[in-house]
mmCIF file of N, CA and C in Angstrom:
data_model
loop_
_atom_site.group_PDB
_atom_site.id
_atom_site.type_symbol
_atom_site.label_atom_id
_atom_site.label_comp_id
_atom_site.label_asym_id
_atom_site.label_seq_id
_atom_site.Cartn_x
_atom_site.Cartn_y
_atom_site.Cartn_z
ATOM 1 N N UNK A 2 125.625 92.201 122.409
ATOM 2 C CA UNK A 2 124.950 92.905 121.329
ATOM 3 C C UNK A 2 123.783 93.713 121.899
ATOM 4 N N UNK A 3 123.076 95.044 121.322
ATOM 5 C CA UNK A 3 122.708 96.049 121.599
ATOM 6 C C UNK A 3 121.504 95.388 121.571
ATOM 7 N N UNK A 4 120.385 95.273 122.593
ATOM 8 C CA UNK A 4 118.670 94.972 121.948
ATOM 9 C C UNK A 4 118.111 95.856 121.080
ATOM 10 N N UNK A 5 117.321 95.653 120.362
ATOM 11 C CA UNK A 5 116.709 96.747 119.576
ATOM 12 C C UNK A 5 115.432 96.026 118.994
ATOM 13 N N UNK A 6 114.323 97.319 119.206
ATOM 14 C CA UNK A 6 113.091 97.157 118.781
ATOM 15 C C UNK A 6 112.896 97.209 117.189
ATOM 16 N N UNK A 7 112.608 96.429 115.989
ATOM 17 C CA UNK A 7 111.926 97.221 115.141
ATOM 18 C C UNK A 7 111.121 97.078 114.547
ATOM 19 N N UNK A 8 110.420 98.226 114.275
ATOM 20 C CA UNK A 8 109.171 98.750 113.459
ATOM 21 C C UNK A 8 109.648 98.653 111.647
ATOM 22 N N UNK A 9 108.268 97.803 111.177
ATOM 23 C CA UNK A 9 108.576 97.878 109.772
ATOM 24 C C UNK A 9 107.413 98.539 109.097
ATOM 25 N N UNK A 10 107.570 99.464 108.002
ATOM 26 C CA UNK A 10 106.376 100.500 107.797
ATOM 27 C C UNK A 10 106.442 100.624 106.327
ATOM 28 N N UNK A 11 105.843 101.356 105.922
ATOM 29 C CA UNK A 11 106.255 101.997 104.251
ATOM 30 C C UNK A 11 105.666 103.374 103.988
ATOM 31 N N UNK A 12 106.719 103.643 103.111
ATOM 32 C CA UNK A 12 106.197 105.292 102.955
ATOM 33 C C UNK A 12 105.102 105.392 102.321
ATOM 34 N N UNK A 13 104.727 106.550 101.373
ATOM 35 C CA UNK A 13 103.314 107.484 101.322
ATOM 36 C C UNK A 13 103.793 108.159 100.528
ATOM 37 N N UNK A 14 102.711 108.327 99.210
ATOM 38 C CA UNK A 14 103.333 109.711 98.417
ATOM 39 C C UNK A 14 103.074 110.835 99.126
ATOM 40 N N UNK A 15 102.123 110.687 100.061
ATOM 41 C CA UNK A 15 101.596 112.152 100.543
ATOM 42 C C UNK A 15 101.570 112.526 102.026
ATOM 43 N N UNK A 16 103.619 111.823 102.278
ATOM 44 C CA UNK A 16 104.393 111.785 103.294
ATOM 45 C C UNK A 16 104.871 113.417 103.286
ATOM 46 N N UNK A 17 104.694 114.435 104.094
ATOM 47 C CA UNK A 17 105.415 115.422 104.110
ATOM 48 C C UNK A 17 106.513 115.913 105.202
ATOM 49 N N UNK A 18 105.959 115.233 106.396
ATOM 50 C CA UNK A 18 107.144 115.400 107.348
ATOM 51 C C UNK A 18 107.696 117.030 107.510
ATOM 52 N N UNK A 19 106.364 117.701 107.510
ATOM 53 C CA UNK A 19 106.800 119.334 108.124
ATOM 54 C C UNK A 19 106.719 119.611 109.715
ATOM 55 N N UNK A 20 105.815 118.876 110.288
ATOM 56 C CA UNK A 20 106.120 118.978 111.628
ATOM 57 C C UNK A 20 106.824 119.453 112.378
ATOM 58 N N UNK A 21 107.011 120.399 112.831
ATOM 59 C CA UNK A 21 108.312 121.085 114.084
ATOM 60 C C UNK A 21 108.501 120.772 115.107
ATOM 61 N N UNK A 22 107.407 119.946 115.804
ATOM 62 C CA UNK A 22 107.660 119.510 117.015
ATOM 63 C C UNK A 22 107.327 117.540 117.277
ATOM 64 N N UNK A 23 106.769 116.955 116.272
ATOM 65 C CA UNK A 23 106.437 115.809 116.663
ATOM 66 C C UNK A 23 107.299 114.627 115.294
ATOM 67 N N UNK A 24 106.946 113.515 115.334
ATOM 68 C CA UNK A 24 106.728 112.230 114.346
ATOM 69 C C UNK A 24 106.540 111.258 114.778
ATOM 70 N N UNK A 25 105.735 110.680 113.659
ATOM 71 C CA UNK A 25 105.013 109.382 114.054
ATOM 72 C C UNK A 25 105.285 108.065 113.008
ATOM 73 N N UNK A 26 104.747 107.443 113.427
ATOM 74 C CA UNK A 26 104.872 106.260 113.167
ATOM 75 C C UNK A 26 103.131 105.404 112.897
ATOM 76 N N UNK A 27 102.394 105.132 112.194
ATOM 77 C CA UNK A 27 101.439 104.661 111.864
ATOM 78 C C UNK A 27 101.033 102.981 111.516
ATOM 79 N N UNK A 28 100.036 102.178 112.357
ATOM 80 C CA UNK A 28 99.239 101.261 110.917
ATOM 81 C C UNK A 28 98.407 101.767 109.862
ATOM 82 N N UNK A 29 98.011 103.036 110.305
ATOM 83 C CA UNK A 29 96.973 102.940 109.241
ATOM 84 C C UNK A 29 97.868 103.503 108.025
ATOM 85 N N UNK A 30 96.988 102.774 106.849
ATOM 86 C CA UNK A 30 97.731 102.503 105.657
ATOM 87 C C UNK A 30 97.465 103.299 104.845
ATOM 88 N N UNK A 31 96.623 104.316 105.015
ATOM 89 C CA UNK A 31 96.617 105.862 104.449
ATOM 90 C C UNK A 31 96.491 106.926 104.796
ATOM 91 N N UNK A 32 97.059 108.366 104.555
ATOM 92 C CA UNK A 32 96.992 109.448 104.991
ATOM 93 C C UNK A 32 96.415 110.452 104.217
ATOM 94 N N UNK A 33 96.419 111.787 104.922
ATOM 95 C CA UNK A 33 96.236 113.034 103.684
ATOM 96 C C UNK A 33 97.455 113.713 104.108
ATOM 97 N N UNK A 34 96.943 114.603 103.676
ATOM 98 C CA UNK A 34 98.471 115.985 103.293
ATOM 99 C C UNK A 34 98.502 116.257 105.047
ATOM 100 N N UNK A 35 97.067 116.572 105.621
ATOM 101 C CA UNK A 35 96.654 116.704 106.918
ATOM 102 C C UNK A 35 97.906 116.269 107.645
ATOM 103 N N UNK A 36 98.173 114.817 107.601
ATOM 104 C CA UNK A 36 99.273 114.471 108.704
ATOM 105 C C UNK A 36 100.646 114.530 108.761
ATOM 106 N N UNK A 37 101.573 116.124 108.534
ATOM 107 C CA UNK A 37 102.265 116.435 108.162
ATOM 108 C C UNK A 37 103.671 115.629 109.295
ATOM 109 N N UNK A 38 103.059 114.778 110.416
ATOM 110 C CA UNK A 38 103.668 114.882 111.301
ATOM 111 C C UNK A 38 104.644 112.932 111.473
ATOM 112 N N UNK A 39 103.824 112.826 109.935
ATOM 113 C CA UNK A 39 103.604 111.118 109.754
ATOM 114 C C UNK A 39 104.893 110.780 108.972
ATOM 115 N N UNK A 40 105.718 109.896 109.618
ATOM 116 C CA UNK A 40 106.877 109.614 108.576
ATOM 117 C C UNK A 40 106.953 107.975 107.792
ATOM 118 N N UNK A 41 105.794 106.941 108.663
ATOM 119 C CA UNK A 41 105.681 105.803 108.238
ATOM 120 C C UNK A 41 104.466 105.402 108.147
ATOM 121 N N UNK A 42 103.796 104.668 107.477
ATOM 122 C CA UNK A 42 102.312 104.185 107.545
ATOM 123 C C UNK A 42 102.251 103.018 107.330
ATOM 124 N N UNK A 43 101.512 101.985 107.377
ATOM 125 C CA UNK A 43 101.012 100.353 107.376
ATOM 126 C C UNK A 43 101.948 99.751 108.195
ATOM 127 N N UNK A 44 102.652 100.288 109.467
ATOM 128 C CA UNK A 44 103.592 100.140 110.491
ATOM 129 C C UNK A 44 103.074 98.477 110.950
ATOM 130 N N UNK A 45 103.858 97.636 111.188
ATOM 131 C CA UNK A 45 103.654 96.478 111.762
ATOM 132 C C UNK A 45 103.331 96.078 113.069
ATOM 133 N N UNK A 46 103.980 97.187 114.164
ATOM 134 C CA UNK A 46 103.511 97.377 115.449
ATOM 135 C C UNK A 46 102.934 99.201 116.115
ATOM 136 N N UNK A 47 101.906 98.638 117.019
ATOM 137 C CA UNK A 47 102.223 100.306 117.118
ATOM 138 C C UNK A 47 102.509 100.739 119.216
ATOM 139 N N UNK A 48 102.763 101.072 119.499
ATOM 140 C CA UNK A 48 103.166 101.842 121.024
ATOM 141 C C UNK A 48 102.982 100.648 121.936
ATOM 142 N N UNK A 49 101.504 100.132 121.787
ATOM 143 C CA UNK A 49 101.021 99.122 122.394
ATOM 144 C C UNK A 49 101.930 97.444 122.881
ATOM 145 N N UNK A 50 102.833 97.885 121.559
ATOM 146 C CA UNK A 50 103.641 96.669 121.053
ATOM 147 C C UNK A 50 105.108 96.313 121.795
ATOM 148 N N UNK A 51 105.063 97.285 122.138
ATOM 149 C CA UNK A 51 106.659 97.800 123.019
ATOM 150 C C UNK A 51 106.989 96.859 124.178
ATOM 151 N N UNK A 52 108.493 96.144 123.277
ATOM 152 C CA UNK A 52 108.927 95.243 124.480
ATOM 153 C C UNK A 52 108.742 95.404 126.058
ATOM 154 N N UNK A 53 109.054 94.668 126.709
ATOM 155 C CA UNK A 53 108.934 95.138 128.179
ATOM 156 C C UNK A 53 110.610 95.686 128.390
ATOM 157 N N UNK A 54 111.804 95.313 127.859
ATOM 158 C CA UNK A 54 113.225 96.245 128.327
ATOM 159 C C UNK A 54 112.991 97.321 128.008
ATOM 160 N N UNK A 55 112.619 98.126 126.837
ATOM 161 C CA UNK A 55 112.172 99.587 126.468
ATOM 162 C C UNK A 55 111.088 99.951 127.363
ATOM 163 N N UNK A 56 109.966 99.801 127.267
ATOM 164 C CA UNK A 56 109.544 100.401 128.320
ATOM 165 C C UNK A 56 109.893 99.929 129.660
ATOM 166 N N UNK A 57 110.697 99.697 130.746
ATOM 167 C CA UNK A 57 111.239 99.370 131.462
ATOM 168 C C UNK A 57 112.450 100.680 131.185
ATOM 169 N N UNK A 58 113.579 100.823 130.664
ATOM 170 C CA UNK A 58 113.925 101.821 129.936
ATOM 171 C C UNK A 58 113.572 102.882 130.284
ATOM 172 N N UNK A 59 112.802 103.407 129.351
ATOM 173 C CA UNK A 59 111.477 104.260 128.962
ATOM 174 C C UNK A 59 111.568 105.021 130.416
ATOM 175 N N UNK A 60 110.422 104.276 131.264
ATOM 176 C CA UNK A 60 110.045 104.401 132.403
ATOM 177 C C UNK A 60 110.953 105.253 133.290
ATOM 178 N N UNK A 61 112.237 104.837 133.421
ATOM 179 C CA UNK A 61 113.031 105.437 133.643
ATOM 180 C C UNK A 61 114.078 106.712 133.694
ATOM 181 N N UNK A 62 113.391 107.353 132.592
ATOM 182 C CA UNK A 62 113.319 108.299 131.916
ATOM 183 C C UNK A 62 114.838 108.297 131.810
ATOM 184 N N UNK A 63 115.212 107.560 130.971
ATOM 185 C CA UNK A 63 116.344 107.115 130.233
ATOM 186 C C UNK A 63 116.559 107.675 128.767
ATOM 187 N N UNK A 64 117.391 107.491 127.645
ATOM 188 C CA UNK A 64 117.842 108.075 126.596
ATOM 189 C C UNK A 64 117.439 106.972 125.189
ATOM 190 N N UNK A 65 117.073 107.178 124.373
ATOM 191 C CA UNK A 65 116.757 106.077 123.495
ATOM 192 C C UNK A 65 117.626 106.756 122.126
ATOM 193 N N UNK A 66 117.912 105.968 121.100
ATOM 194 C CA UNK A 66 118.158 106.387 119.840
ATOM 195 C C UNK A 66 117.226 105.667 119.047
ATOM 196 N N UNK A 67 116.815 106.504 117.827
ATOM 197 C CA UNK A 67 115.867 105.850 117.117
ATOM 198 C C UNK A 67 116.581 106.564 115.581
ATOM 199 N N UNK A 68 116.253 105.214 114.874
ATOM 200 C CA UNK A 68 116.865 104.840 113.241
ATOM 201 C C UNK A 68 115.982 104.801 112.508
ATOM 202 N N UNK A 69 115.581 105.973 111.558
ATOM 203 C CA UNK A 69 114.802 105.491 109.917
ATOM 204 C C UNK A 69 115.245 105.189 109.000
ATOM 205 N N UNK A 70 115.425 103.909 108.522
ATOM 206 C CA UNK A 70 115.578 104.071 107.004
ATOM 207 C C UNK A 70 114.905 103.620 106.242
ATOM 208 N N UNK A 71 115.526 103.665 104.987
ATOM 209 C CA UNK A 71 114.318 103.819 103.801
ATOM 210 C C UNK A 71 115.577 103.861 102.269
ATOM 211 N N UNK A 72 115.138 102.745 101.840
ATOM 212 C CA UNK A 72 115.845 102.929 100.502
ATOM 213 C C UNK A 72 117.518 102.708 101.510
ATOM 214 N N UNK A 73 118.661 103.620 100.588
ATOM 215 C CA UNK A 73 120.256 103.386 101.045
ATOM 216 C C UNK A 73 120.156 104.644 101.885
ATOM 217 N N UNK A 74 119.183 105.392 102.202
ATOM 218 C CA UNK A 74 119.161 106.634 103.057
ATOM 219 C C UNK A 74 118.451 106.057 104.909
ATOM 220 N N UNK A 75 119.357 107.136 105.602
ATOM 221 C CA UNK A 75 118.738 106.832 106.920
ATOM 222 C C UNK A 75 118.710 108.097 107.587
ATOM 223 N N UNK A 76 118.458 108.142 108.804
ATOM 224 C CA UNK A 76 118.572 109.538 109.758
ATOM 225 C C UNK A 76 118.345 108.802 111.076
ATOM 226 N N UNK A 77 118.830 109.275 112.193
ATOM 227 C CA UNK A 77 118.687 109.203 113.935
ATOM 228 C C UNK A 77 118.575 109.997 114.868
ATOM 229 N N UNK A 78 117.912 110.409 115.624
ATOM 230 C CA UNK A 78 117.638 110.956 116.623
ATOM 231 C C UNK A 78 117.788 110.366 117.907
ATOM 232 N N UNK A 79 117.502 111.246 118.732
ATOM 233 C CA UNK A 79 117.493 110.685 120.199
ATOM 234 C C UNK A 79 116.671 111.521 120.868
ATOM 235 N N UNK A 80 115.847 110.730 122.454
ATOM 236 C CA UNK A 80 114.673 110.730 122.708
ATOM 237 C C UNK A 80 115.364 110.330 123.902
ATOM 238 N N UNK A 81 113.958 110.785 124.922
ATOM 239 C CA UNK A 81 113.592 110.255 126.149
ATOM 240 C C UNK A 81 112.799 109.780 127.064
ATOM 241 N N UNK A 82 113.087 109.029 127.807
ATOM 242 C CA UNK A 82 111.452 108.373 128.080
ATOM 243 C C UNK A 82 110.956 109.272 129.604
ATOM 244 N N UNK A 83 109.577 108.969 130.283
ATOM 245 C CA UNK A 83 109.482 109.769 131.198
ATOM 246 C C UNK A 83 108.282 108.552 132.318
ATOM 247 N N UNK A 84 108.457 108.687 133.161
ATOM 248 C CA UNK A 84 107.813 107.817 134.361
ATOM 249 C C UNK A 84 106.481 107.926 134.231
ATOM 250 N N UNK A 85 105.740 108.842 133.609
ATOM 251 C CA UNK A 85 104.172 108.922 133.366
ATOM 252 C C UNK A 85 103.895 108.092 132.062
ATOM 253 N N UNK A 86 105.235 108.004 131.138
ATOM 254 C CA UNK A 86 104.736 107.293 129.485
ATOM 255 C C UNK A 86 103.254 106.293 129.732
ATOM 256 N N UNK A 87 102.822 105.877 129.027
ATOM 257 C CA UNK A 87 101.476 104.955 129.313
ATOM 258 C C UNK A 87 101.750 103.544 127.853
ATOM 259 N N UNK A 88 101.909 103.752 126.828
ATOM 260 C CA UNK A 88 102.342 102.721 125.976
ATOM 261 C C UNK A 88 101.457 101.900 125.863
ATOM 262 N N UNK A 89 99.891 103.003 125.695
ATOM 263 C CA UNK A 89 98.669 102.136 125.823
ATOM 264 C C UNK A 89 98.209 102.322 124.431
ATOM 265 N N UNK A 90 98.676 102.925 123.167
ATOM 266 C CA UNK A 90 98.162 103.465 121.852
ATOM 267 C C UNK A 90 98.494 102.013 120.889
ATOM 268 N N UNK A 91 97.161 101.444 120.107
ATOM 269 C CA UNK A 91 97.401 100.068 119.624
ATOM 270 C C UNK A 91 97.718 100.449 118.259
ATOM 271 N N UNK A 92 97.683 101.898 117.503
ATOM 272 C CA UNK A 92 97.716 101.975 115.890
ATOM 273 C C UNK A 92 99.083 103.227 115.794
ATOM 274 N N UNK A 93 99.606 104.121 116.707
ATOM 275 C CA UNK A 93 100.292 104.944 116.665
ATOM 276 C C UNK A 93 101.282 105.196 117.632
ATOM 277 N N UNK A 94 102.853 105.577 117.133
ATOM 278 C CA UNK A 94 103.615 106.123 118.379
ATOM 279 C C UNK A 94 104.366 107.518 117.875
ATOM 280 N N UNK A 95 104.058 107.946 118.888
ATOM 281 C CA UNK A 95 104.821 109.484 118.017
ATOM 282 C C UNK A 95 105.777 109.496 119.395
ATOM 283 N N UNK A 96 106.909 110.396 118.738
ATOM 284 C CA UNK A 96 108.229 111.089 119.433
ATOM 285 C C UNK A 96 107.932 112.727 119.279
ATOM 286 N N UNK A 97 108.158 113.307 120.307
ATOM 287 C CA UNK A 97 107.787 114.570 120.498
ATOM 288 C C UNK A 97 109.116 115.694 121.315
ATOM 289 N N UNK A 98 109.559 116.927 120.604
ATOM 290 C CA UNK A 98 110.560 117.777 121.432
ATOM 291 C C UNK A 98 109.878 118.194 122.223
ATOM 292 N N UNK A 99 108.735 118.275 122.881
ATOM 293 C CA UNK A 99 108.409 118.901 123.640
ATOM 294 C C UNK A 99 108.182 117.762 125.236
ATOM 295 N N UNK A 100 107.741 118.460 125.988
ATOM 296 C CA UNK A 100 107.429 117.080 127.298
ATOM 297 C C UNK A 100 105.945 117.058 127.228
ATOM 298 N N UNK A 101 105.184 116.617 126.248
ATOM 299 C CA UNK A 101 103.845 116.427 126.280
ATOM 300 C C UNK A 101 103.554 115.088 126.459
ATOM 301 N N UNK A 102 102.858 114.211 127.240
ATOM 302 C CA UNK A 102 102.470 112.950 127.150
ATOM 303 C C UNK A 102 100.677 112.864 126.794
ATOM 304 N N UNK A 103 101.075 111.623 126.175
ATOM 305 C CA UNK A 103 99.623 110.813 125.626
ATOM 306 C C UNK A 103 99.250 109.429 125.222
ATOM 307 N N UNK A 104 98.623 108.712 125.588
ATOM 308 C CA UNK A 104 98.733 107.658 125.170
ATOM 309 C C UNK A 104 99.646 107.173 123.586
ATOM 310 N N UNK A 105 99.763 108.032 122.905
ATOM 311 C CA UNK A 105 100.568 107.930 121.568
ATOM 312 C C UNK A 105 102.120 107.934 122.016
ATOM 313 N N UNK A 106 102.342 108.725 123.178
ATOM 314 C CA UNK A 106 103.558 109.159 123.668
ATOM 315 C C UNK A 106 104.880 108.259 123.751
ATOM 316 N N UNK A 107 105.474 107.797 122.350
ATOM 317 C CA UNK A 107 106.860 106.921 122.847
ATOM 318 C C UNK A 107 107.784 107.382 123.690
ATOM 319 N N UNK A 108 108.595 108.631 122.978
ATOM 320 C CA UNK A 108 109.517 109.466 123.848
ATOM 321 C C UNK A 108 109.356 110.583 123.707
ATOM 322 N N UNK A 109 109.610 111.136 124.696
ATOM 323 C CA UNK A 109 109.642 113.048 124.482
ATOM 324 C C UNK A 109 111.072 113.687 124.598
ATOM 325 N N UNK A 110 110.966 115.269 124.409
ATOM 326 C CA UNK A 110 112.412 116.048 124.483
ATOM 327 C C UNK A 110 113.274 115.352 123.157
ATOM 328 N N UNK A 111 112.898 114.881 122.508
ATOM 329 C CA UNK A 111 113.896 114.460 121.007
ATOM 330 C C UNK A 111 114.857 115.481 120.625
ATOM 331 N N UNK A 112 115.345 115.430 119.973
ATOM 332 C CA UNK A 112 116.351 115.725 119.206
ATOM 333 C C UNK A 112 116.234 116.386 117.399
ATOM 334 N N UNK A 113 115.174 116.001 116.919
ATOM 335 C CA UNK A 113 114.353 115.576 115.911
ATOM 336 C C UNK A 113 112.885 115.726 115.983
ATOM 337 N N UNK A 114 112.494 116.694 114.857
ATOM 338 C CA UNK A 114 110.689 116.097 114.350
ATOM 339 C C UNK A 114 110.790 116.155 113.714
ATOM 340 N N UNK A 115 109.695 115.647 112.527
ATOM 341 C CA UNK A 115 109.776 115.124 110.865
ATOM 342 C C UNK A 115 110.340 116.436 110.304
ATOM 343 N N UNK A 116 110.174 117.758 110.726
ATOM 344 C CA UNK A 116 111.100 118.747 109.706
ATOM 345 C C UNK A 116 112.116 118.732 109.954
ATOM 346 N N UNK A 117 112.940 117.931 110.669
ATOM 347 C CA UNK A 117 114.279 117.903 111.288
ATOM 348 C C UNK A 117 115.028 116.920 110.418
ATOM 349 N N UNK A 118 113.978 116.228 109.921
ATOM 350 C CA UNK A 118 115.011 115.033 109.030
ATOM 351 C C UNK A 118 115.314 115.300 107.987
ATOM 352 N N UNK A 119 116.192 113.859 107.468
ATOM 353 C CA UNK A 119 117.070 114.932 106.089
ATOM 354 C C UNK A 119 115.918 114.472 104.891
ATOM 355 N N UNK A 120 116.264 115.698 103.571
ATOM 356 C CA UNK A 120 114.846 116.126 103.213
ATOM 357 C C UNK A 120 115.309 114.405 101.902
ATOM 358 N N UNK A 121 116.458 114.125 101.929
ATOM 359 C CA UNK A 121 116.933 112.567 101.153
ATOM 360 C C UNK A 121 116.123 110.983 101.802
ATOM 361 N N UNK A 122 115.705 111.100 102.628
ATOM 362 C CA UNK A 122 115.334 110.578 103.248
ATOM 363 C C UNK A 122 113.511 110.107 103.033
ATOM 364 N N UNK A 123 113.228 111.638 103.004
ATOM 365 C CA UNK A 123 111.731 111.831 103.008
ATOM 366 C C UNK A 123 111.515 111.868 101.563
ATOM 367 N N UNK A 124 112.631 112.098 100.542
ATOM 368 C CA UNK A 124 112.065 111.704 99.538
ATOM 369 C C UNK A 124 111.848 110.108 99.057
ATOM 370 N N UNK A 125 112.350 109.379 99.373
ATOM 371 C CA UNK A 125 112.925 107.804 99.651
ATOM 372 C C UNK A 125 110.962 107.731 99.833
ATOM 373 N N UNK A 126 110.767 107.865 101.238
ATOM 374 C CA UNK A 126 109.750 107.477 102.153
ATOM 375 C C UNK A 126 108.709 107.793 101.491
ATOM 376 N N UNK A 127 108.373 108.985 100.538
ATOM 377 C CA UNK A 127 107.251 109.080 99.597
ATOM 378 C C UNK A 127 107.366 108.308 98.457
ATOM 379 N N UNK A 128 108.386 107.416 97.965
ATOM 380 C CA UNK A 128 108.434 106.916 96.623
ATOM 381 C C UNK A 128 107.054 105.459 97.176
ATOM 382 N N UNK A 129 106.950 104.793 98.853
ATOM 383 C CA UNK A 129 106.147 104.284 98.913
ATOM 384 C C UNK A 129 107.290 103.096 99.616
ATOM 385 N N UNK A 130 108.092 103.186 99.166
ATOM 386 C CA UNK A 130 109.357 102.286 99.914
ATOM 387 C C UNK A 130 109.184 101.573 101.341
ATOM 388 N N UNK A 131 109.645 100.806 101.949
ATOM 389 C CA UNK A 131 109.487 99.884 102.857
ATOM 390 C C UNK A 131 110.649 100.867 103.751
ATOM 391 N N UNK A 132 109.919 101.007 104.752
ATOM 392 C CA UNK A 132 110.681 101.644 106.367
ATOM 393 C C UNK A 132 111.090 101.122 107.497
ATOM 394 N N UNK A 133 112.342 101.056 107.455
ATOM 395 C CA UNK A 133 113.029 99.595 108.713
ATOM 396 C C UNK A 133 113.151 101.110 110.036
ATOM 397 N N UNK A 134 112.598 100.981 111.327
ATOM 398 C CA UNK A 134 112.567 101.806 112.231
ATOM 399 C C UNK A 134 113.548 100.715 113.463
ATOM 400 N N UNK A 135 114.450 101.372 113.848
ATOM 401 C CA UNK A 135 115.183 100.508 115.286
ATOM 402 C C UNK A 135 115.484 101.666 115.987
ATOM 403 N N UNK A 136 114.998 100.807 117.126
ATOM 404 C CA UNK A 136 114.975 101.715 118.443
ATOM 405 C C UNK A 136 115.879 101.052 119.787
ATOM 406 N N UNK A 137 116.762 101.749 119.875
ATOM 407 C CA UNK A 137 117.843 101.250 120.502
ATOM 408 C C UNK A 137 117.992 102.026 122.114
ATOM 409 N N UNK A 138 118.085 101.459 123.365
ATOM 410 C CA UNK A 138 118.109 101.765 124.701
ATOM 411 C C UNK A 138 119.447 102.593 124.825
ATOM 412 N N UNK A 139 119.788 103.922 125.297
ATOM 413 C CA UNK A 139 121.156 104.345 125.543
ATOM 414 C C UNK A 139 121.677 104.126 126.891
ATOM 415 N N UNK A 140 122.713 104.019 127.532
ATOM 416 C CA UNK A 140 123.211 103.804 128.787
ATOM 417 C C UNK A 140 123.719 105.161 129.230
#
C-alpha cells in the first residue's frame, strides 16, 4: 500500500483560490480576500510536520501527487521536490509552478495553482467544509 501524508484543514468563505502560480495550505484559522493563494485554513500540520519518507523523497527531487478534497468533490496535481527544499515553515506549505524555494516551499514546478483547480471544488471549500489533503510519493 501507497504511504501517504495527510493534512486536515477547512475551508473559508473568503477562500478565492485566484493565484496563477502558487497554493497553500494554512493553520491559521483566518484569512482576507488578500490571500488569494490559500486553499485550506486551521490545517492540522504545517511543512514543519513532514514525514521523514517525503522529505527524503522530496529531497530527491522526485515527483509527488497531491489530493484536495472537500465535500464529494476533489482535484490532484503533481509536484516536485528539489535538493535545496528546507521544510523548516511551522504554520504554512505552499506548492508553487515556478522553481522558487522558501522555507514555505513543499514542492515546486506543479502542475496546478489555486486558479488551476476546479472552480466545484472551491466552491465546496468556501461553504467552510472540512479539507482531507493526501500527499502521495510517485516512483
Amino acid at each position: 500500500m501507497k504511504k501517504k501524508w495527510i493534512i486536515k484543514g477547512k475551508g473559508h468563505i473568503n477562500i478565492t483560490a485566484t493565484h496563477k502560480t502558487t497554493l497553500e495550505f494554512t493553520k491559521d484559522p483566518e484569512l482576507t480576500l488578500r490571500g488569494n493563494c490559500i486553499v485550506a485554513v486551521a490545517c492540522d500540520k504545517g511543512l514543519k510536520d513532514i514525514p521523514f519518507w517525503l522529505k527524503e523523497h522530496l529531497l530527491q527531487e522526485k515527483k509527488i501527487k497531491i489530493i484536495i478534497k472537500c465535500g464529494k468533490t476533489q482535484d490532484y496535481l503533481f509536484a516536485y521536490g528539489n535538493k535545496d527544499l528546507e521544510f523548516s515553515n511551522k504554520n504554512e506549505i505552499v506548492v508553487r509552478k515556478s522553481s522558487y524555494i522558501d522555507d514555505r516551499t513543499l514542492a515546486i514546478k506543479a502542475t496546478k495553482s489555486a486558479i488551476n483547480l476546479k472552480r466545484e471544488l472551491i466552491n465546496e471549500i468556501k461553504k467552510g467544509k472540512e479539507i482531507v489533503i493526501e500527499i502521495f510519493a510517485v516512483e
